[in-house]
Coordinates of C-alpha atoms and ligand atoms in Angstrom, one line a residue:
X1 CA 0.0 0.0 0.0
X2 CA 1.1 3.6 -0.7
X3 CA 1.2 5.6 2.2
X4 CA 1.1 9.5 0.7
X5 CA 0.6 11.7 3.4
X6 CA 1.8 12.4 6.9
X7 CA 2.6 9.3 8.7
X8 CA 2.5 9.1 12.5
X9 CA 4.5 6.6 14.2
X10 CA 4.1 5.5 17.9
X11 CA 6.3 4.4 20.5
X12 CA 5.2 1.6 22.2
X13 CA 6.5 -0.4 25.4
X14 CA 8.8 -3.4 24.9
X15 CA 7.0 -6.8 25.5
X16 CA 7.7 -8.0 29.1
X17 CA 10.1 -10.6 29.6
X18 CA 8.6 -12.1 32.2
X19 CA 4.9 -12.1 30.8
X20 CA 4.4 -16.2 30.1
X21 CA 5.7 -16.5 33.5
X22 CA 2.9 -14.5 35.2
X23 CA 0.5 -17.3 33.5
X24 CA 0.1 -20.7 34.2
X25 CA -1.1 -22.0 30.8
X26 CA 2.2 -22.4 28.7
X27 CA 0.1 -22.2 25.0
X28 CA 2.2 -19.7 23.1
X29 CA -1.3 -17.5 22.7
X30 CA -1.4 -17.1 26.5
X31 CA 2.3 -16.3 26.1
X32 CA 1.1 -13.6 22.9
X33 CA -2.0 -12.2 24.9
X34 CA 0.5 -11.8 27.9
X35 CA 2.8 -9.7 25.8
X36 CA 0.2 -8.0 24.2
X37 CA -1.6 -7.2 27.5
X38 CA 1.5 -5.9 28.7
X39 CA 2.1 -3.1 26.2
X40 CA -0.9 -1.7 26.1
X41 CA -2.0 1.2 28.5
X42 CA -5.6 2.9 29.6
X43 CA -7.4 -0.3 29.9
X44 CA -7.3 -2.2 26.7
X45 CA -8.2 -5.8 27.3
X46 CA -6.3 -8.7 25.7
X47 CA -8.6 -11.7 25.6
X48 CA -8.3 -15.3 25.1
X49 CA -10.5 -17.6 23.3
X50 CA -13.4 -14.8 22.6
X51 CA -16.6 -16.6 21.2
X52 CA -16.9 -14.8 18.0
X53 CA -20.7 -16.0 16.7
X54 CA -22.3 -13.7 19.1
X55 CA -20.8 -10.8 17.4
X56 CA -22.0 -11.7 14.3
X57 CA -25.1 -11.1 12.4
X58 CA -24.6 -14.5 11.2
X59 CA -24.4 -16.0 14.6
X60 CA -22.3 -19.2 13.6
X61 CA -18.4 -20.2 13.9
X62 CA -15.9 -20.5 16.9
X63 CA -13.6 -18.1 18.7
X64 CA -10.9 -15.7 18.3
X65 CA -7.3 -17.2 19.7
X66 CA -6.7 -13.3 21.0
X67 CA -9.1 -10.4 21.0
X68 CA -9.0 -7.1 21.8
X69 CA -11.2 -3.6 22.1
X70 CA -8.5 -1.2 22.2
X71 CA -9.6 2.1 23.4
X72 CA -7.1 4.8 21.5
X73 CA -5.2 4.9 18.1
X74 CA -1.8 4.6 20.7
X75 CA -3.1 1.1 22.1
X76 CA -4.5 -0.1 19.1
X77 CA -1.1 0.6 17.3
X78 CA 0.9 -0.8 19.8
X79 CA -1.1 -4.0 19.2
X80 CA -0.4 -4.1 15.8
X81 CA 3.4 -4.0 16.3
X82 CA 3.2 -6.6 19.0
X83 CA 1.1 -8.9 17.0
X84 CA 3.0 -8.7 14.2
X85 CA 6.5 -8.6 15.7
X86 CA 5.5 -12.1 17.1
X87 CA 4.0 -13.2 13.6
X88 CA 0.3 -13.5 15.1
X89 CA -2.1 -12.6 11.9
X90 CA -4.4 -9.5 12.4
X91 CA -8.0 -9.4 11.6
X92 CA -10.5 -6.4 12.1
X93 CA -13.9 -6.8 12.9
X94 CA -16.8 -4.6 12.4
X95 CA -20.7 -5.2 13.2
X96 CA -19.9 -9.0 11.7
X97 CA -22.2 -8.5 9.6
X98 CA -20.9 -9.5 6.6
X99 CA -19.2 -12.6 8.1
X100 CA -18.9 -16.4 8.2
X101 CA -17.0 -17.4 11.2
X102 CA -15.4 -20.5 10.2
X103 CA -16.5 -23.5 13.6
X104 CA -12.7 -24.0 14.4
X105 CA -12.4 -20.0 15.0
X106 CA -9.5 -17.6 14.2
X107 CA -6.0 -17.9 14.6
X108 CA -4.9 -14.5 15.5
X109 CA -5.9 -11.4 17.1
X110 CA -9.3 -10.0 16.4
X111 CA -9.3 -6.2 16.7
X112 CA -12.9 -4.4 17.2
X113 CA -13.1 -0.8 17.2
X114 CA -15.8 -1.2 19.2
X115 CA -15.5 1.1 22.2
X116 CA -17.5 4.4 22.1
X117 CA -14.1 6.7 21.6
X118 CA -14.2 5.1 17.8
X119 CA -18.2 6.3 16.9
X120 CA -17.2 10.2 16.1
X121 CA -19.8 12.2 14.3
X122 CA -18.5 15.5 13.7
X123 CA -20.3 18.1 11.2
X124 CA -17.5 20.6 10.2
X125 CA -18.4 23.9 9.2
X126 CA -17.7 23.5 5.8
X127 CA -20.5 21.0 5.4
X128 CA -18.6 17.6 6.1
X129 CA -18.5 15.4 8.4
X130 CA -16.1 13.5 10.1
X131 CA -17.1 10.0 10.9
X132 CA -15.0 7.3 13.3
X133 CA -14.8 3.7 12.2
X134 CA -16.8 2.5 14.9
X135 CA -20.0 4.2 14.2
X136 CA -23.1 2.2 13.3
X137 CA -24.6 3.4 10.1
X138 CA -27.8 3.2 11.8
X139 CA -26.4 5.7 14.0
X140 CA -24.8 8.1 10.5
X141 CA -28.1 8.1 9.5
X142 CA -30.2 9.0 12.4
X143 CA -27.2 11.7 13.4
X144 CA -27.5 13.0 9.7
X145 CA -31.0 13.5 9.8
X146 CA -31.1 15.7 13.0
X147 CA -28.2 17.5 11.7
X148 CA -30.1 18.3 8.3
X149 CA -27.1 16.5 6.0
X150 CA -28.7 14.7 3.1
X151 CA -27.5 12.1 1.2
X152 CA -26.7 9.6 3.8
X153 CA -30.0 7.9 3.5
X154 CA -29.2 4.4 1.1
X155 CA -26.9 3.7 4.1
X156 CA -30.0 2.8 6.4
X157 CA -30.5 -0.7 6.8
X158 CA -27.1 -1.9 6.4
X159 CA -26.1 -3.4 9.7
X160 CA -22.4 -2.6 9.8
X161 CA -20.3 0.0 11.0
X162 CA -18.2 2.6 9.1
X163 CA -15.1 0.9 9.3
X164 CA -16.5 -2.2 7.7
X165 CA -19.0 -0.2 4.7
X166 CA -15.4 0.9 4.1
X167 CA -14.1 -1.9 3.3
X168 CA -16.9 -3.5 1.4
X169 CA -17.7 -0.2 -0.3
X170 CA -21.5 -1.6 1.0
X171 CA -24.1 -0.5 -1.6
X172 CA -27.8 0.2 -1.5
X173 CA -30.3 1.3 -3.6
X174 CA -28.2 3.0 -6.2
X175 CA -25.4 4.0 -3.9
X176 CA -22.2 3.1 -2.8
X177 CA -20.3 4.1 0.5
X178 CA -17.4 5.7 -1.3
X179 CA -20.0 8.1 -3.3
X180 CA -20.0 9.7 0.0
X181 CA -16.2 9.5 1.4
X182 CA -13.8 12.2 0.3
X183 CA -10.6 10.5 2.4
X184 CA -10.0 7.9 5.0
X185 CA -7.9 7.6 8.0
X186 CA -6.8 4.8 8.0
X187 CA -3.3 2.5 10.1
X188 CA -1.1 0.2 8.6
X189 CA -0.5 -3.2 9.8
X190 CA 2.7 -2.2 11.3
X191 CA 1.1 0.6 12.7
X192 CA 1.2 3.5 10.8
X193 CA -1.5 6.1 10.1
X194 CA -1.8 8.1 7.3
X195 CA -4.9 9.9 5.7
X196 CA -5.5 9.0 1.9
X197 CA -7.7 10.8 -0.4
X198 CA -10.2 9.0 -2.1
X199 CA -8.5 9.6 -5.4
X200 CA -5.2 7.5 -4.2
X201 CA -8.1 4.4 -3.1
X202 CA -8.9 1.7 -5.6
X203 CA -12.5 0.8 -5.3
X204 CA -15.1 -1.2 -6.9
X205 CA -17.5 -3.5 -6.1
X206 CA -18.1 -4.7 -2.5
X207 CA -13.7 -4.0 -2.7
X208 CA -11.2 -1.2 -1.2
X209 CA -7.8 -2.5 -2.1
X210 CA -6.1 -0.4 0.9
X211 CA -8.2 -1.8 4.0
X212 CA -6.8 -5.3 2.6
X213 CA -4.0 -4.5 4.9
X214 CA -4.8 -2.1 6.8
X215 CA -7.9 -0.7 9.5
X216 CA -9.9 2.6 8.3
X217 CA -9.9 4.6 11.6
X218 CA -12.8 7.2 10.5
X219 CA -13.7 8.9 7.0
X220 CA -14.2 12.7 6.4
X221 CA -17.7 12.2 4.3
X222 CA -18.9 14.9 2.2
X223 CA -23.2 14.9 1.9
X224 CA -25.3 15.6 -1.0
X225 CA -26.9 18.7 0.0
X226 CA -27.9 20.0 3.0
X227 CA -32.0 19.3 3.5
X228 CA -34.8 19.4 5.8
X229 CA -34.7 16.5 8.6
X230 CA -38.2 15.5 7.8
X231 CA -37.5 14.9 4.2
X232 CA -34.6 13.2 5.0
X233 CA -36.6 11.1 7.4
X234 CA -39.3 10.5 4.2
X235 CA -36.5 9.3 2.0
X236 CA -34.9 7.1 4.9
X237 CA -38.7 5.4 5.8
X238 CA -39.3 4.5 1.8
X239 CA -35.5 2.6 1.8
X240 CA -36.6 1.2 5.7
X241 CA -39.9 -0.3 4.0
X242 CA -38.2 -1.4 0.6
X243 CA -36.3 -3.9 2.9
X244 CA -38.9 -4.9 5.2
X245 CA -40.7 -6.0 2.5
X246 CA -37.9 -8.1 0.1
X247 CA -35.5 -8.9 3.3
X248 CA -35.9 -11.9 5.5
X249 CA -35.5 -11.2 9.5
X250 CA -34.1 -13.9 10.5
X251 CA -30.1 -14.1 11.3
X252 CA -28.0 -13.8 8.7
X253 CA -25.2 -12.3 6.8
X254 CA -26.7 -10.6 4.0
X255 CA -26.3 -11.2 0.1
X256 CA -24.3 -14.4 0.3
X257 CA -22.8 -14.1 -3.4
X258 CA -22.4 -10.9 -5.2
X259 CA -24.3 -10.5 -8.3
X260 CA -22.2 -11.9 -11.7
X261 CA -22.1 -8.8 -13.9
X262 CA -25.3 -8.9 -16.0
X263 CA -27.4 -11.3 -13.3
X264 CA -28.8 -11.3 -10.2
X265 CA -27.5 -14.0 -7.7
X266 CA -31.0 -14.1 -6.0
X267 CA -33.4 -14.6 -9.2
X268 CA -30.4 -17.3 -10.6
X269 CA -31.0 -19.1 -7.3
X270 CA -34.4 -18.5 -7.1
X271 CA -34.9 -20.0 -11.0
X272 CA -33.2 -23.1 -9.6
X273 CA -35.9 -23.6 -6.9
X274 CA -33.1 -23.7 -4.2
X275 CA -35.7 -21.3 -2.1
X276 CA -35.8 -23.1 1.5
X277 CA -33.2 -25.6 0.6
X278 CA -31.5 -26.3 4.0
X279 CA -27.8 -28.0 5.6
X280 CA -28.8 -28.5 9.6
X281 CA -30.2 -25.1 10.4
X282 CA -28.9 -23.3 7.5
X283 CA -31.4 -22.3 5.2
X284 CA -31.5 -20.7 1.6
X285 CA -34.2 -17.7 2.6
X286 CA -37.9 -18.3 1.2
X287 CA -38.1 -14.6 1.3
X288 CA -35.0 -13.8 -0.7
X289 CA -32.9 -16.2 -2.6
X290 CA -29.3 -14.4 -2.0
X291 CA -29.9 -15.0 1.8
X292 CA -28.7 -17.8 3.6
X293 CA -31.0 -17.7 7.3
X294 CA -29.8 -19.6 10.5
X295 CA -33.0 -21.2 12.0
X296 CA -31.7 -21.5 15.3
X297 CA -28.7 -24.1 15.5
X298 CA -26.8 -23.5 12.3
X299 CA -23.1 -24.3 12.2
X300 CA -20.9 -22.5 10.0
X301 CA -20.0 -26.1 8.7
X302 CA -23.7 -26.1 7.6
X303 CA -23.2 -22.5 5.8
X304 CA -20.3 -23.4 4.0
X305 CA -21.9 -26.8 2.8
X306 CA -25.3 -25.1 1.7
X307 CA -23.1 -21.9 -0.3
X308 CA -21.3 -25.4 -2.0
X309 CA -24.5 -26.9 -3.0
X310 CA -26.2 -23.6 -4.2
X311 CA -23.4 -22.9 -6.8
X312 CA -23.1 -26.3 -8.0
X313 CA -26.7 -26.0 -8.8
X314 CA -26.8 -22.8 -10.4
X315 CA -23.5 -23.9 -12.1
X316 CA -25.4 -26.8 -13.5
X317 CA -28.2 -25.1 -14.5
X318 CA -27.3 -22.1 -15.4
X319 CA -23.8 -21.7 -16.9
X320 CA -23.2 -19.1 -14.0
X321 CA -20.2 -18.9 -11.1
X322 CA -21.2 -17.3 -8.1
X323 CA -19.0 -16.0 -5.9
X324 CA -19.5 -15.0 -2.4
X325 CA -19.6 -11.9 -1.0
X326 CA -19.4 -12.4 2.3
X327 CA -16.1 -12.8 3.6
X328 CA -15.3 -16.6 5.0
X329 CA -13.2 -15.2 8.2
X330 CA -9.7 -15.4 8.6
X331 CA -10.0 -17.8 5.7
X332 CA -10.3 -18.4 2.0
X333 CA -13.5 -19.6 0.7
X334 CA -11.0 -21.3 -2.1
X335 CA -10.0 -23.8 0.4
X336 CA -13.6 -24.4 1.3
X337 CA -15.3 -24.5 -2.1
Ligands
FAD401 C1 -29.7 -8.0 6.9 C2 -28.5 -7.5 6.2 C3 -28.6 -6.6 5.2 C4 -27.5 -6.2 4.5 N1 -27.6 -5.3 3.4 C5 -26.5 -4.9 2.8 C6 -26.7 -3.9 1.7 O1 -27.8 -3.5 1.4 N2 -25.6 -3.5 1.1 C7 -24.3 -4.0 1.4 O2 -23.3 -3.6 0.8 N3 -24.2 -4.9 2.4 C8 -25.2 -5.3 3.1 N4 -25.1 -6.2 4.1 C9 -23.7 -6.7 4.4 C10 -22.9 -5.9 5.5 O3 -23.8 -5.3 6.4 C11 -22.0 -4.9 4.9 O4 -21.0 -5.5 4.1 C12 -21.3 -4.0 5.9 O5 -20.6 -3.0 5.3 C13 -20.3 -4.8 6.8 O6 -19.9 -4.0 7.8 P1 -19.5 -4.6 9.2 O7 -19.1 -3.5 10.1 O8 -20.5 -5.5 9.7 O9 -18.2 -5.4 8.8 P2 -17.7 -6.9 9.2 O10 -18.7 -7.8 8.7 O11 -17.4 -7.0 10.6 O12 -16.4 -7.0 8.4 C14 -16.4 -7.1 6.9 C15 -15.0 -6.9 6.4 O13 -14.6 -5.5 6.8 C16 -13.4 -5.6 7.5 N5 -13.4 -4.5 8.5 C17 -14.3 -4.3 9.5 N6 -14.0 -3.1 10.1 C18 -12.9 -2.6 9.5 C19 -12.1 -1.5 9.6 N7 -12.3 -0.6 10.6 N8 -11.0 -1.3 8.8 C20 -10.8 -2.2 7.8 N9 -11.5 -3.3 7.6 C21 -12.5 -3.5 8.4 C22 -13.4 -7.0 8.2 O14 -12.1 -7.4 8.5 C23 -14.0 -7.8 7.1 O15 -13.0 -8.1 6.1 C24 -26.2 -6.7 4.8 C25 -26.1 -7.6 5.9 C26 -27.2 -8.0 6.6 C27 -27.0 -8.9 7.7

């Protein structure tokens, strides 16, 4: 990744030496979440074995080796540099909601931005806003809307935070979250932040190259217009309904494959009467044909197995490849599929 503007380096602690000896469990992740405890300050939690389903819209899969909330861009880029000076893989997580948690978990360290110092919303006088990576977009909307900035509105609906709309470039109903984003804070892997323009991102569908490797810390958004709350509110209720009315409510992750240019996954699936075909408790939606629902019990094993059968189906019928959109975490849906 190119890293064009000013980039801010912090000094973090050295690991303690005598962190796996404060533990009695001799696994090298106590010994990582021990070194990683210890160089943080201002009360970021390391965690251990951090059941993962629960934070998911999903609700399926295992737990995270190492988790952690950190609570400042100085903790959470001191994590970074332990984590990766001791080779332990990094992984953000937003709302989950665009996520399959694999059943055996993640190896590494999950990284939430989840504490309340990461959900900014602040209008500039200017007319922009600037928006932390932890703020629900349920929350960008209703903050828009009483602050009279338009253009916010295809955003309702989508269950994820900034940081994640990011880097899916989430769409709805003729918009995409980088129509709205003039730059992006965002830190490297090693722990560098640096602010890109939008111009210096590459960006297409459900795709932002530079959060690959990297964790957007907040956007500076630019709205269409500035506009009446109530019509804003109008606009916002038409989307709200739209989905109520084509969108099934029970778990899930969303649009399980993106749409193969010139098709729509739902209506291929759909055409190949896969509605209500189910793995265990995993179940291709009645309501909508591009979601996969857990019924109450469903393993991520059932997921994966239920995506397998769908696109053999529609491959056999219909000529046509899906791919999936949502992410298979800390994993490669090419080693599943
Ligand atoms: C009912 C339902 C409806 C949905 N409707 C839509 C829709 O209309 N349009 C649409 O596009 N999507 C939709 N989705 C999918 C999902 O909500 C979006 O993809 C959303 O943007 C994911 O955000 P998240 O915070 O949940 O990210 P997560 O699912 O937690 O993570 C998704 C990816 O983003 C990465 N990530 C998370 N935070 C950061 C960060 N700060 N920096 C860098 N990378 C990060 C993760 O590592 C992961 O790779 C829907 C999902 C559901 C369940």
């Amino acid at each position: 990744m190119t890293m064009n503007a000013a980039t801010i380096s912090f000094s973090f602690p050295g690991l303690a030496p005598l962190a796996a000896e404060r533990s009695n469990d001799s696994s090298p992740w106590e010994d990582h979440r021990a070194a990683l405890q210890d160089a943080v300050r201002e009360g970021t939690r390391v965690r251990r074995e951090e059941p993962l389903a629960a934070k998911t819209t999903l609700r399926v899969g295992g737990a995270a080796r190492l988790y952690a909330e950190p609570i400042s861009p100085a903790d959470l880029a001191t994590l970074l540099r332990v984590a990766r000076a001791r080779g332990v893989e990094i992984f953000a997580l937003g709302r989950g909601s665009n996520l399959v948690v694999p059943d055996e978990g993640v190896d590494g360290l999950v990284v939430s931005l989840g504490h309340e110092s990461w959900a900014a919303f602040e209008p500039r006088a200017d007319g922009r806003v600037w928006v932390g990576a932890g703020l629900r977009l349920k929350n960008l909307c209703g903050l828009a809307t009483k602050a009279g900035l338009a253009g916010f509105e295809f955003l309702e609906g989508i269950p994820g935070n900034v940081g994640g709309a990011l880097r899916m470039n989430a769409g709805a109903m003729g918009g995409w979250m980088f129509d709205v984003v003039e730059e992006v804070r965002l830190i490297s892997l090693a722990g560098d932040i640096t602010t890109l323009p939008k111009a210096a991102m590459h960006v297409d569908y459900r795709h932002c190259a530079e959060l690959h490797d990297a964790i957007a810390l907040g956007a500076l958004l630019r709205p269409a217009s500035p506009a009446a709350g109530e019509a804003i509110s109008r606009q916002i209720d038409v989307y709200r309904k739209k989905r109520h009315e084509t969108q099934p409510r029970e778990p899930s992750a969303g649009c399980i494959f993106k749409n193969p240019p010139g098709h729509s996954a739902g209506r291929l699936i759909d055409e190949c009467g896969l509605k209500g075909e189910r793995v265990g408790d995993a179940e291709v939606s009645p309501v909508h044909a591009n979601f996969i629902i857990n019924r109450g019990h469903a393993t991520a094993g059932d997921v994966i197995e239920l995506v397998r059968r769908v696109r053999a189906k529609v491959r056999a019928a219909r000529g046509v490849e899906l791919s999936p959109e949502v992410l298979l975490y800390g994993g490669k849906w090419e080693d599943k599929l």
